[in-house]
Short mmCIF file of C-alpha atoms in Angstrom, two decimals:
data_model
loop_
_atom_site.label_atom_id
_atom_site.label_comp_id
_atom_site.label_asym_id
_atom_site.label_seq_id
_atom_site.Cartn_x
_atom_site.Cartn_y
_atom_site.Cartn_z
CA MET Z 24 -85.27 -122.91 -108.27
CA SER Z 25 -84.00 -125.55 -110.76
CA VAL Z 26 -83.02 -124.42 -114.25
CA THR Z 27 -83.01 -126.96 -117.08
CA ILE Z 28 -80.61 -126.76 -119.99
CA GLN Z 29 -83.55 -126.44 -122.36
CA GLN Z 30 -84.79 -123.37 -120.46
CA LEU Z 31 -81.33 -121.84 -120.42
CA PHE Z 32 -80.86 -122.39 -124.15
CA THR Z 33 -84.28 -121.00 -125.04
CA GLU Z 34 -83.78 -117.83 -122.99
CA THR Z 35 -80.18 -117.09 -124.06
CA ALA Z 36 -79.96 -118.46 -127.61
CA GLU Z 37 -80.71 -115.13 -129.24
CA SER Z 38 -78.39 -112.96 -127.14
CA LEU Z 39 -75.50 -115.45 -127.40
CA ALA Z 40 -76.25 -116.63 -130.98
CA LEU Z 41 -76.19 -120.21 -129.70
CA ALA Z 42 -76.47 -123.26 -131.94
CA TRP Z 43 -77.25 -126.73 -130.55
CA VAL Z 44 -74.67 -129.06 -132.12
CA ASP Z 45 -75.29 -132.38 -130.35
CA GLY Z 46 -76.75 -134.05 -127.28
CA GLU Z 47 -80.34 -132.85 -127.75
CA CYS Z 48 -81.56 -135.77 -125.67
CA GLY Z 49 -79.92 -134.20 -122.59
CA ALA Z 50 -82.13 -131.11 -122.70
CA GLY Z 51 -83.67 -132.03 -119.35
CA ARG Z 52 -80.37 -131.84 -117.45
CA CYS Z 53 -80.36 -129.47 -114.45
CA PHE Z 54 -77.84 -127.77 -112.21
CA LEU Z 55 -77.45 -129.18 -108.70
CA ASP Z 56 -79.67 -127.47 -106.10
CA SER Z 57 -76.58 -127.06 -103.91
CA LEU Z 58 -75.10 -124.61 -106.42
CA ARG Z 59 -76.47 -121.17 -105.48
CA GLU Z 60 -73.83 -118.90 -107.00
CA PRO Z 61 -73.60 -118.29 -110.77
CA ALA Z 62 -69.79 -118.38 -110.58
CA ASP Z 63 -70.02 -122.04 -109.46
CA MET Z 64 -72.49 -122.91 -112.22
CA VAL Z 65 -70.70 -121.51 -115.28
CA GLY Z 66 -67.00 -121.03 -116.01
CA TYR Z 67 -63.97 -121.98 -118.05
CA LEU Z 68 -63.23 -125.68 -118.47
CA ASN Z 69 -62.20 -126.96 -115.03
CA LEU Z 70 -62.57 -130.62 -114.11
CA ILE Z 71 -62.31 -129.87 -110.41
CA HIS Z 72 -65.85 -128.40 -110.43
CA PRO Z 73 -68.54 -131.06 -111.01
CA ASN Z 74 -71.97 -130.24 -112.45
CA ARG Z 75 -70.60 -127.06 -114.02
CA LEU Z 76 -71.41 -125.71 -117.47
CA HIS Z 77 -67.98 -125.60 -119.13
CA VAL Z 78 -67.11 -122.91 -121.69
CA ILE Z 79 -64.27 -123.88 -124.04
CA GLY Z 80 -62.24 -121.28 -125.91
CA SER Z 81 -59.05 -121.32 -127.98
CA ASN Z 82 -56.80 -121.77 -124.93
CA GLU Z 83 -58.73 -124.85 -123.79
CA VAL Z 84 -58.62 -126.36 -127.30
CA ALA Z 85 -54.87 -125.77 -127.48
CA TYR Z 86 -54.43 -127.47 -124.12
CA TYR Z 87 -56.49 -130.48 -125.29
CA GLU Z 88 -54.44 -130.85 -128.48
CA ARG Z 89 -51.21 -131.05 -126.45
CA LEU Z 90 -52.42 -134.13 -124.56
CA ASP Z 91 -51.36 -137.63 -125.57
CA ASP Z 92 -53.90 -140.42 -126.07
CA ILE Z 93 -53.70 -141.70 -122.46
CA ARG Z 94 -54.19 -138.24 -120.94
CA ARG Z 95 -57.03 -137.50 -123.38
CA GLU Z 96 -58.81 -140.64 -122.26
CA ALA Z 97 -58.38 -139.64 -118.59
CA PHE Z 98 -59.59 -136.17 -119.52
CA PHE Z 99 -62.88 -137.47 -120.97
CA VAL Z 100 -63.42 -139.86 -118.05
CA GLU Z 101 -63.12 -136.99 -115.54
CA LEU Z 102 -65.23 -134.67 -117.69
CA LEU Z 103 -68.16 -137.07 -118.03
CA LYS Z 104 -67.88 -138.24 -114.43
CA GLY Z 105 -68.55 -134.66 -113.29
CA ARG Z 106 -71.96 -134.70 -115.08
CA PRO Z 107 -71.74 -131.20 -116.59
CA PRO Z 108 -75.16 -129.84 -117.70
CA ALA Z 109 -73.71 -128.71 -121.05
CA ILE Z 110 -70.57 -127.63 -122.89
CA VAL Z 111 -70.30 -124.42 -124.94
CA MET Z 112 -67.71 -124.02 -127.70
CA ALA Z 113 -67.00 -120.26 -127.79
CA GLU Z 114 -65.40 -118.13 -130.53
CA GLY Z 115 -67.19 -120.23 -133.17
CA LEU Z 116 -64.70 -123.09 -132.65
CA SER Z 117 -65.53 -126.58 -133.82
CA ALA Z 118 -65.66 -129.23 -131.14
CA PRO Z 119 -62.92 -131.89 -131.39
CA GLU Z 120 -64.35 -135.00 -133.05
CA GLU Z 121 -63.77 -137.16 -130.00
CA LEU Z 122 -65.56 -134.63 -127.75
CA ARG Z 123 -68.50 -134.57 -130.13
CA SER Z 124 -68.78 -138.35 -130.27
CA ARG Z 125 -68.55 -138.60 -126.47
CA ALA Z 126 -71.22 -135.93 -126.05
CA HIS Z 127 -73.49 -137.77 -128.46
CA ALA Z 128 -73.01 -141.07 -126.64
CA ASP Z 129 -73.59 -139.53 -123.18
CA ASP Z 130 -76.47 -137.23 -124.26
CA LEU Z 131 -74.34 -134.26 -123.18
CA PRO Z 132 -75.68 -131.01 -124.72
CA LEU Z 133 -73.03 -129.36 -126.91
CA TRP Z 134 -73.53 -125.75 -127.99
CA VAL Z 135 -71.53 -123.35 -130.18
CA SER Z 136 -71.42 -119.52 -129.89
CA PRO Z 137 -69.44 -117.03 -132.00
CA LEU Z 138 -68.87 -114.76 -128.98
CA PRO Z 139 -65.63 -114.77 -126.96
CA ALA Z 140 -65.52 -117.19 -124.04
CA ALA Z 141 -65.40 -114.38 -121.45
CA ARG Z 142 -68.52 -112.76 -122.93
CA VAL Z 143 -70.40 -116.07 -122.95
CA ILE Z 144 -69.53 -116.73 -119.31
CA GLU Z 145 -70.51 -113.21 -118.26
CA ARG Z 146 -73.93 -113.31 -119.91
CA LEU Z 147 -74.74 -116.84 -118.73
CA ARG Z 148 -73.84 -115.92 -115.15
CA GLN Z 149 -76.01 -112.80 -115.31
CA HIS Z 150 -78.94 -114.80 -116.60
CA LEU Z 151 -78.55 -117.60 -114.06
CA GLY Z 152 -78.12 -115.08 -111.25
CA LYS Z 153 -81.61 -113.78 -111.96
CA ALA Z 154 -83.09 -117.20 -112.68
CA ILE Z 155 -82.03 -118.73 -109.33
CA ALA Z 156 -82.34 -115.55 -107.28
CA GLU Z 157 -83.96 -115.84 -103.85
CA GLN Z 158 -87.49 -114.49 -104.17
CA THR Z 159 -90.36 -113.31 -102.03
CA THR Z 160 -93.74 -111.65 -102.53
CA VAL Z 161 -94.70 -108.59 -100.48
CA HIS Z 162 -97.88 -106.55 -100.24
CA GLY Z 163 -97.79 -103.02 -101.58
CA VAL Z 164 -97.51 -100.95 -104.75
CA LEU Z 165 -94.18 -100.81 -106.61
CA MET Z 166 -93.62 -97.58 -108.53
CA ASP Z 167 -90.97 -95.95 -110.68
CA VAL Z 168 -90.66 -92.43 -109.26
CA LEU Z 169 -88.02 -90.24 -110.87
CA GLY Z 170 -86.19 -93.38 -112.00
CA LEU Z 171 -86.07 -94.80 -108.45
CA GLY Z 172 -87.87 -98.01 -107.47
CA VAL Z 173 -90.29 -97.11 -104.65
CA LEU Z 174 -92.43 -99.60 -102.70
CA LEU Z 175 -95.57 -98.05 -101.17
CA GLN Z 176 -96.68 -99.93 -98.04
CA GLY Z 177 -99.07 -99.38 -95.16
CA GLU Z 178 -102.29 -100.57 -93.59
CA SER Z 179 -105.25 -101.36 -95.78
CA GLY Z 180 -107.44 -98.33 -96.49
CA LEU Z 181 -104.74 -95.68 -96.03
CA GLY Z 182 -104.69 -94.76 -99.72
CA LYS Z 183 -101.74 -96.60 -101.28
CA SER Z 184 -103.57 -97.18 -104.58
CA GLU Z 185 -104.89 -93.60 -104.66
CA LEU Z 186 -101.35 -92.33 -104.05
CA ALA Z 187 -100.08 -94.58 -106.88
CA LEU Z 188 -102.78 -93.23 -109.21
CA GLU Z 189 -101.81 -89.64 -108.36
CA LEU Z 190 -98.14 -90.43 -109.03
CA ILE Z 191 -99.04 -92.01 -112.38
CA SER Z 192 -100.99 -88.89 -113.35
CA ARG Z 193 -97.83 -86.87 -112.52
CA GLY Z 194 -95.78 -88.85 -115.05
CA HIS Z 195 -94.38 -91.68 -112.94
CA GLY Z 196 -94.73 -95.39 -113.75
CA LEU Z 197 -96.51 -98.41 -112.25
CA VAL Z 198 -94.63 -101.69 -111.86
CA ALA Z 199 -96.90 -103.82 -109.66
CA ASP Z 200 -99.96 -103.43 -107.45
CA ASP Z 201 -101.00 -105.53 -104.44
CA ALA Z 202 -98.56 -108.44 -105.00
CA VAL Z 203 -94.97 -107.40 -105.67
CA GLU Z 204 -92.48 -110.13 -106.58
CA LEU Z 205 -88.99 -109.29 -105.32
CA ALA Z 206 -85.82 -111.18 -106.28
CA ARG Z 207 -82.31 -110.76 -104.89
CA ILE Z 208 -80.31 -110.40 -108.10
CA SER Z 209 -77.02 -109.51 -106.36
CA PRO Z 210 -75.69 -109.25 -102.79
CA VAL Z 211 -76.91 -105.64 -102.59
CA LEU Z 212 -79.77 -105.37 -105.11
CA LEU Z 213 -83.45 -106.33 -105.14
CA GLU Z 214 -85.44 -106.33 -108.35
CA GLY Z 215 -89.22 -106.10 -108.33
CA LYS Z 216 -91.78 -107.09 -110.94
CA CYS Z 217 -95.47 -107.85 -111.27
CA PRO Z 218 -97.09 -111.30 -111.52
CA VAL Z 219 -98.36 -112.01 -115.02
CA LEU Z 220 -101.99 -112.05 -113.85
CA LEU Z 221 -101.81 -108.48 -112.47
CA GLN Z 222 -99.60 -106.79 -115.05
CA ASN Z 223 -100.64 -103.19 -115.87
CA MET Z 224 -103.52 -103.41 -113.36
CA LEU Z 225 -104.22 -101.08 -110.43
CA GLU Z 226 -107.09 -101.62 -108.00
CA VAL Z 227 -108.74 -98.45 -106.64
CA ARG Z 228 -111.59 -98.60 -104.15
CA GLY Z 229 -114.82 -97.59 -105.80
CA LEU Z 230 -113.37 -97.86 -109.32
CA GLY Z 231 -112.31 -101.49 -109.35
CA LEU Z 232 -109.45 -102.64 -111.58
CA LEU Z 233 -107.92 -100.02 -113.86
CA ASP Z 234 -105.81 -100.96 -116.89
CA ILE Z 235 -103.12 -98.30 -116.49
CA ARG Z 236 -101.46 -99.12 -119.79
CA THR Z 237 -104.71 -98.61 -121.72
CA ILE Z 238 -105.76 -95.47 -119.85
CA PHE Z 239 -102.43 -93.62 -119.56
CA GLY Z 240 -100.37 -95.20 -122.32
CA GLU Z 241 -97.29 -97.37 -122.64
CA ALA Z 242 -95.07 -94.91 -120.75
CA ALA Z 243 -97.17 -95.28 -117.57
CA VAL Z 244 -96.06 -98.87 -116.86
CA ARG Z 245 -92.74 -100.60 -116.26
CA ARG Z 246 -91.88 -104.28 -116.56
CA LYS Z 247 -89.45 -104.33 -113.63
CA ILE Z 248 -87.30 -102.02 -111.49
CA ARG Z 249 -84.69 -102.22 -108.76
CA LEU Z 250 -86.06 -101.41 -105.31
CA ARG Z 251 -84.29 -98.44 -103.70
CA LEU Z 252 -86.81 -96.96 -101.24
CA ILE Z 253 -89.78 -98.01 -99.11
CA VAL Z 254 -92.45 -95.38 -98.36
CA HIS Z 255 -94.59 -96.55 -95.45
CA LEU Z 256 -97.93 -94.81 -94.92
CA MET Z 257 -99.02 -94.70 -91.30
CA ARG Z 258 -101.80 -93.20 -89.23
CA ARG Z 259 -100.64 -90.09 -87.39
CA SER Z 260 -101.48 -91.52 -83.94
CA THR Z 261 -99.36 -94.61 -84.61
CA MET Z 262 -96.56 -92.47 -86.05
CA GLU Z 263 -96.33 -90.35 -82.88
CA GLN Z 264 -96.10 -93.46 -80.70
CA GLU Z 265 -93.52 -95.44 -82.64
CA TYR Z 266 -91.31 -92.97 -84.53
CA GLU Z 267 -89.36 -89.80 -83.82
CA ARG Z 268 -90.23 -86.58 -85.62
CA LEU Z 269 -86.55 -86.11 -86.54
CA PRO Z 270 -84.83 -89.53 -86.51
CA LEU Z 271 -81.11 -89.35 -85.78
CA GLN Z 272 -80.38 -92.02 -88.35
CA ALA Z 273 -82.00 -93.20 -91.57
CA ILE Z 274 -84.59 -95.95 -91.07
CA THR Z 275 -84.19 -99.19 -93.02
CA GLN Z 276 -86.21 -102.35 -93.61
CA THR Z 277 -84.58 -105.71 -94.31
CA ILE Z 278 -85.90 -107.79 -97.22
CA LEU Z 279 -84.10 -111.00 -98.27
CA GLY Z 280 -81.11 -109.93 -96.19
CA ILE Z 281 -80.75 -106.52 -97.88
CA GLU Z 282 -81.42 -103.28 -95.98
CA ILE Z 283 -83.64 -100.91 -97.96
CA PRO Z 284 -83.94 -97.22 -96.94
CA LYS Z 285 -87.38 -96.44 -95.52
CA VAL Z 286 -89.36 -93.28 -94.84
CA VAL Z 287 -92.55 -93.13 -92.80
CA ILE Z 288 -95.21 -90.60 -93.86
CA PRO Z 289 -98.14 -89.88 -91.53
CA VAL Z 290 -101.50 -89.79 -93.29
CA ALA Z 291 -103.77 -86.90 -92.39
CA GLU Z 292 -106.40 -84.75 -94.05
CA GLY Z 293 -104.92 -82.08 -96.32
CA ARG Z 294 -101.49 -83.68 -96.71
CA ASN Z 295 -100.37 -84.07 -100.34
CA LEU Z 296 -98.87 -87.56 -100.22
CA ALA Z 297 -97.71 -87.46 -103.85
CA VAL Z 298 -95.60 -84.34 -103.25
CA LEU Z 299 -94.24 -85.82 -100.01
CA THR Z 300 -93.33 -89.06 -101.79
CA GLU Z 301 -91.51 -87.16 -104.56
CA ALA Z 302 -89.62 -85.17 -101.92
CA ALA Z 303 -88.65 -88.41 -100.13
CA VAL Z 304 -87.36 -89.83 -103.42
CA ARG Z 305 -85.31 -86.69 -104.17
CA SER Z 306 -83.86 -86.80 -100.64
CA THR Z 307 -82.97 -90.48 -101.10
CA ILE Z 308 -81.24 -89.71 -104.41
CA LEU Z 309 -79.16 -87.05 -102.64
CA ARG Z 310 -78.29 -89.50 -99.85
CA LEU Z 311 -77.17 -92.10 -102.40
CA ARG Z 312 -74.88 -89.40 -103.78
CA GLY Z 313 -73.41 -88.80 -100.32
CA ILE Z 314 -75.48 -85.74 -99.34
CA ASP Z 315 -77.19 -86.28 -95.94
CA SER Z 316 -79.41 -83.35 -94.95
CA MET Z 317 -79.63 -84.42 -91.28
CA LYS Z 318 -75.86 -84.69 -91.02
CA VAL Z 319 -75.45 -81.26 -92.64
CA PHE Z 320 -77.93 -79.79 -90.12
CA PHE Z 321 -76.08 -81.23 -87.12
CA GLU Z 322 -72.76 -79.93 -88.46
CA ARG Z 323 -74.23 -76.45 -88.90
CA GLN Z 324 -75.72 -76.53 -85.42
CA ARG Z 325 -72.44 -77.61 -83.83
CA ALA Z 326 -70.49 -74.96 -85.75
CA LEU Z 327 -72.97 -72.23 -84.77
CA MET Z 328 -72.80 -73.19 -81.09
CA ASP Z 329 -69.00 -73.13 -81.19
CA GLU Z 330 -69.00 -69.70 -82.88
CA GLU Z 331 -71.42 -68.21 -80.35
CA GLN Z 332 -69.47 -69.66 -77.45
CA GLN Z 333 -66.21 -68.16 -78.74
CA ALA Z 334 -67.86 -64.81 -79.46
CA GLY Z 335 -69.49 -64.77 -76.02
CA SER Z 336 -66.14 -65.28 -74.32
CA THR Z 337 -64.85 -62.09 -75.95
CA GLY Z 338 -67.91 -60.08 -74.95
CA GLU Z 339 -68.49 -58.78 -78.47
CA GLY Z 340 -72.25 -58.33 -78.10
CA SER Z 341 -73.16 -61.98 -78.74
CA VAL Z 342 -75.64 -64.03 -76.75
CA GLU Z 343 -73.92 -66.49 -74.43
CA THR Z 344 -75.11 -70.08 -74.91
CA GLN Z 345 -74.99 -73.05 -72.58
CA THR Z 346 -75.36 -76.73 -73.41
CA ILE Z 347 -77.04 -78.95 -70.82
CA PHE Z 348 -76.64 -82.66 -71.58
CA LEU Z 349 -79.18 -85.03 -69.97
CA GLU Z 350 -78.31 -88.70 -69.58
CA ALA Z 351 -79.45 -91.71 -67.58
CA ARG Z 352 -78.26 -95.23 -66.90
CA ASP Z 353 -79.11 -97.99 -69.37
CA HIS Z 354 -81.58 -99.80 -67.13
CA GLU Z 355 -83.47 -96.56 -66.54
CA LEU Z 356 -83.64 -95.77 -70.28
CA VAL Z 357 -84.82 -99.31 -71.10
CA GLN Z 358 -87.57 -98.97 -68.50
CA ARG Z 359 -88.67 -95.57 -69.86
CA PHE Z 360 -88.89 -96.83 -73.45
CA SER Z 361 -90.80 -99.89 -72.27
CA GLU Z 362 -93.30 -97.84 -70.27
CA THR Z 363 -93.95 -95.28 -73.02
CA ARG Z 364 -93.80 -97.92 -75.82
CA ARG Z 365 -91.84 -95.48 -77.95
CA ARG Z 366 -89.32 -96.66 -80.52
CA HIS Z 367 -85.70 -95.61 -80.12
CA PRO Z 368 -84.66 -93.59 -83.21
CA LEU Z 369 -81.59 -95.79 -83.69
CA ALA Z 370 -83.35 -99.12 -83.17
CA PRO Z 371 -83.26 -101.42 -86.25
CA GLY Z 372 -86.21 -100.82 -88.56
CA GLY Z 373 -89.14 -103.19 -88.28
CA GLU Z 374 -87.97 -104.82 -85.02
CA GLN Z 375 -89.77 -104.89 -81.71
CA LEU Z 376 -88.29 -103.22 -78.66
CA ALA Z 377 -86.25 -106.19 -77.51
CA SER Z 378 -84.06 -105.33 -74.52
CA GLN Z 379 -80.83 -106.34 -76.26
CA GLY Z 380 -81.59 -104.38 -79.44
CA LEU Z 381 -82.59 -101.34 -77.38
CA ARG Z 382 -79.39 -101.44 -75.33
CA GLU Z 383 -77.35 -101.57 -78.54
CA ALA Z 384 -79.24 -98.52 -79.85
CA ILE Z 385 -78.59 -96.64 -76.58
CA ALA Z 386 -74.88 -97.48 -76.73
CA LYS Z 387 -74.72 -96.25 -80.33
CA GLU Z 388 -76.47 -93.02 -79.37
CA ARG Z 389 -74.00 -92.42 -76.53
CA SER Z 390 -71.13 -92.83 -78.97
CA MET Z 391 -72.68 -90.41 -81.48
CA LEU Z 392 -73.30 -87.73 -78.83
CA GLU Z 393 -70.02 -88.05 -76.96
CA ALA Z 394 -68.57 -84.95 -78.64
CA VAL Z 395 -71.60 -82.91 -77.52
CA ARG Z 396 -71.37 -84.30 -73.99
CA GLN Z 397 -67.73 -83.30 -73.57
CA GLY Z 398 -68.42 -79.57 -73.70
CA ALA Z 399 -71.71 -79.52 -71.79
CA ALA Z 400 -73.08 -79.42 -68.27
CA THR Z 401 -74.08 -83.05 -67.71
CA LEU Z 402 -77.04 -84.13 -65.58
CA ASP Z 403 -77.82 -87.75 -64.73
CA SER Z 404 -81.62 -88.03 -64.53
CA THR Z 405 -81.66 -91.61 -63.21
CA GLY Z 406 -84.30 -91.86 -60.49
CA ILE Z 407 -84.90 -88.09 -60.46
CA HIS Z 408 -88.39 -86.60 -60.18
CA PRO Z 409 -89.20 -84.21 -63.08
CA ARG Z 410 -89.75 -81.32 -60.64
CA GLN Z 411 -86.35 -81.87 -59.11
CA LEU Z 412 -84.70 -82.12 -62.53
CA ARG Z 413 -86.43 -78.92 -63.64
CA ARG Z 414 -84.95 -77.07 -60.66
CA TRP Z 415 -81.46 -78.37 -61.39
CA ILE Z 416 -81.66 -77.18 -64.98
CA SER Z 417 -82.93 -73.77 -63.83
CA ASP Z 418 -80.01 -73.47 -61.38
CA ILE Z 419 -77.50 -74.08 -64.18
CA ALA Z 420 -79.24 -71.69 -66.57
CA ALA Z 421 -79.44 -68.97 -63.91
CA ALA Z 422 -75.86 -69.33 -62.74
CA THR Z 423 -73.74 -66.18 -62.97
CA ALA Z 424 -71.43 -66.23 -65.95
CA LYS Z 425 -68.06 -67.44 -64.71
CA SER Z 426 -65.01 -69.11 -66.13
CA ILE Z 427 -66.29 -72.42 -64.74
CA THR Z 428 -69.61 -73.59 -63.25
CA LEU Z 429 -69.21 -75.65 -60.05
CA SER Z 430 -71.92 -78.18 -59.12
CA LEU Z 431 -71.96 -79.94 -55.73
CA GLU Z 432 -74.10 -83.09 -55.63
CA SER Z 433 -74.90 -85.54 -52.84
CA PHE Z 434 -75.73 -89.16 -53.63
CA ALA Z 435 -76.21 -92.62 -52.09
CA PHE Z 436 -73.61 -95.29 -52.75
CA LYS Z 437 -76.36 -97.93 -52.52
CA HIS Z 438 -77.87 -96.46 -55.70
CA GLY Z 439 -74.58 -96.30 -57.57
CA VAL Z 440 -72.05 -93.61 -58.38
CA PRO Z 441 -73.22 -90.76 -60.69
CA GLU Z 442 -71.64 -91.43 -64.08
CA HIS Z 443 -71.40 -87.73 -64.94
CA ALA Z 444 -69.33 -86.80 -61.85
CA ASP Z 445 -65.89 -85.28 -62.50
CA LEU Z 446 -64.69 -85.60 -58.89
CA LEU Z 447 -65.85 -88.03 -56.20
CA PHE Z 448 -65.51 -87.76 -52.40
CA ASP Z 449 -66.61 -90.36 -49.82
CA ALA Z 450 -68.30 -89.04 -46.65
CA ARG Z 451 -68.81 -92.46 -45.09
CA CYS Z 452 -65.82 -91.78 -42.84
CA LEU Z 453 -68.01 -89.43 -40.76
CA PRO Z 454 -70.16 -90.56 -37.81
CA ASN Z 455 -73.49 -91.86 -39.11
CA PRO Z 456 -76.60 -90.02 -37.75
CA HIS Z 457 -78.73 -92.93 -39.01
CA TYR Z 458 -77.88 -94.87 -35.85
CA GLU Z 459 -79.24 -92.10 -33.63
CA ASP Z 460 -82.99 -92.67 -33.19
CA HIS Z 461 -83.85 -88.97 -32.94
CA LEU Z 462 -81.89 -88.16 -36.14
CA ARG Z 463 -82.85 -91.11 -38.36
CA ALA Z 464 -85.91 -89.47 -39.96
CA LEU Z 465 -84.10 -86.16 -40.59
CA ASP Z 466 -81.61 -85.24 -43.34
CA GLY Z 467 -78.37 -83.29 -43.56
CA ARG Z 468 -80.17 -79.94 -43.97
CA ASP Z 469 -81.78 -80.16 -40.54
CA LEU Z 470 -80.13 -78.26 -37.67
CA ALA Z 471 -79.99 -81.28 -35.32
CA VAL Z 472 -78.05 -83.33 -37.89
CA ALA Z 473 -75.76 -80.38 -38.62
CA ASP Z 474 -75.01 -79.92 -34.89
CA TYR Z 475 -74.29 -83.64 -34.56
CA LEU Z 476 -71.77 -83.71 -37.40
CA GLU Z 477 -70.17 -80.35 -36.55
CA ALA Z 478 -69.55 -81.61 -33.03
CA SER Z 479 -67.44 -84.45 -34.40
CA GLU Z 480 -63.76 -84.00 -35.15
CA GLN Z 481 -64.02 -85.54 -38.64
CA GLY Z 482 -66.94 -83.45 -40.01
CA PRO Z 483 -65.43 -79.94 -40.10
CA ALA Z 484 -62.03 -81.41 -41.09
CA LEU Z 485 -63.50 -83.16 -44.16
CA VAL Z 486 -65.37 -80.03 -45.27
CA SER Z 487 -62.28 -77.85 -44.86
CA SER Z 488 -60.10 -80.32 -46.74
CA ILE Z 489 -62.48 -80.51 -49.71
CA GLU Z 490 -62.91 -76.71 -49.74
CA GLY Z 491 -59.16 -76.16 -49.76
CA TRP Z 492 -58.65 -78.70 -52.50
CA LEU Z 493 -61.32 -77.11 -54.70
CA ARG Z 494 -60.07 -73.54 -54.18
CA ARG Z 495 -56.54 -74.66 -55.03
CA TRP Z 496 -57.36 -76.66 -58.17
CA LEU Z 497 -60.50 -75.04 -59.58
CA PRO Z 498 -58.49 -72.34 -61.40
CA GLU Z 499 -56.41 -75.10 -63.02
CA TYR Z 500 -59.57 -76.74 -64.39
CA ALA Z 501 -60.70 -73.36 -65.72
CA GLN Z 502 -57.40 -72.88 -67.54
CA ASP Z 503 -57.93 -76.29 -69.13
CA GLN Z 504 -60.98 -74.81 -70.91
CA ARG Z 505 -63.43 -76.65 -68.65
CA SER Z 506 -66.81 -74.93 -68.52
CA TYR Z 507 -68.43 -77.22 -65.93
CA LEU Z 508 -67.16 -79.25 -62.96
CA THR Z 509 -69.40 -81.65 -61.03
CA VAL Z 510 -68.26 -82.72 -57.56
CA ALA Z 511 -70.17 -85.72 -56.17
CA ILE Z 512 -70.09 -86.50 -52.42
CA GLY Z 513 -71.59 -89.77 -51.29
CA CYS Z 514 -72.59 -91.67 -48.18
CA THR Z 515 -74.48 -94.91 -47.66
CA GLY Z 516 -78.07 -93.66 -47.97
CA GLY Z 517 -77.53 -90.18 -49.41
CA GLN Z 518 -79.57 -88.59 -46.61
CA HIS Z 519 -77.36 -87.37 -43.77
CA ARG Z 520 -73.56 -87.12 -44.15
CA SER Z 521 -73.31 -86.40 -47.89
CA VAL Z 522 -76.17 -83.87 -47.75
CA TRP Z 523 -74.63 -82.04 -44.80
CA THR Z 524 -71.20 -81.95 -46.48
CA VAL Z 525 -72.63 -80.53 -49.71
CA GLU Z 526 -74.63 -77.90 -47.79
CA GLN Z 527 -71.55 -76.81 -45.86
CA LEU Z 528 -69.42 -76.60 -48.99
CA GLY Z 529 -72.19 -74.69 -50.79
CA HIS Z 530 -72.17 -71.98 -48.14
CA ARG Z 531 -68.38 -71.76 -48.01
CA LEU Z 532 -68.04 -71.66 -51.82
CA ALA Z 533 -70.93 -69.27 -52.43
CA ASP Z 534 -68.48 -66.73 -53.85
CA LEU Z 535 -67.78 -69.24 -56.66
CA GLY Z 536 -71.47 -69.56 -57.52
CA ALA Z 537 -71.63 -73.22 -56.49
CA ILE Z 538 -74.84 -75.06 -57.41
CA ILE Z 539 -76.22 -77.51 -54.82
CA ARG Z 540 -78.03 -80.72 -55.76
CA HIS Z 541 -79.26 -83.64 -53.60
CA ARG Z 542 -79.90 -86.72 -55.70
CA SER Z 543 -81.43 -89.02 -53.08
CA LEU Z 544 -83.81 -86.60 -51.38
CA VAL Z 545 -87.42 -86.67 -52.54
CA GLN Z 546 -87.65 -82.87 -52.34
CA ALA Z 547 -84.77 -80.47 -52.81
#
């Protein structure tokens, strides 16, 4: 947006007590469109910056008076060559006669202000910052709720105007309805106002246009306000599909490159949207002051779990708690979110479920929950049937209280190594029953496969070696305050050798309460 010198003078003359001394014919001069920062448009006298409004104070006048005639001539050549929009003499100083005559000849606007140069520069930059601010128009209702700028958005017919009317009746103020003009007045601030045509007006279905200022009084309207919160009204069915009931992180919406906090309120019969909006505003005010209710809740929950775990270890009549941490590989999680069309709670606000954005949200979630994962029994649910997963969880929950819970799990190397495994053993060194036609359709739990592997020299030796290793080192893991230990044993297909090895170890380590899991079998 181009700003002429005449516009700038008209809008700032009163606040700066400006007087137009000379160069009135240059009132149509403008700043270059390439200048987008107020600091580049206005400043102290500096010939290096062309097309800049120069402010001259006592220091600049003293510098000019020290120049000889040749350097003064060079000074004026450089000054006029830079095509400054105007020159302001601050502190009520009189312009040097030669400067005045040059300004008159070149139609260069020359102003005088009694204010200090620093004050003139500050106010001109503030004004220009708003005048050239990047702007956009959005649909919604902009309100002043408890001194906070709140933009009400949502589908047509959900009751945005009715909500605004209820808020006005509760003492809050209307800024703009339907068309909200937003301007980026600083790198982190958006300011909203109403178009002149719609000022003080609110459209309500069935009532038409209401003049809020006339009906409720002067205090019910605002000229402008800084946007701090977006309240998005949404149908309950859509809310359940796209948003979490308790999001792990605050939702934001980006407008003109600035992220604005956002809350989503489901619309349903009997819900008092005005009270909910006020509560959202109060919560946002607390968050701006550094008080995050969700963070406080998680800290309390973590502290309570730690206290109960410590009390349970002493046997002082407390209930023993266990934490079971479910995880899956990234490709599996991406597929699940795609199939259910649910939005990840950490995904950027307003964006579609792009694979890259979803993977970044998953990685962020893993980082946030790493502390919880460290002290929990971890289960990788990749490729696992819900019935099978339910049994695994039941096995952990029903395990006898011991210093450490041992889980033995078979898997197929062709499907990848379980990420949650603490120890890994390879059973591919054993003879492979897959190459025996009468054993191919069976698995390691069948007697024929067991007889085949027990008859080999390697099978019993591998089982005995792993058993001895675990009995020797399991107490050391327990002393290291480990509550859970997962031992993964793999073979090529996860059907014969690894299953048989896990079954054998499960029987031999039954006195340790070992839990048996077979990842690659359809039924377990």
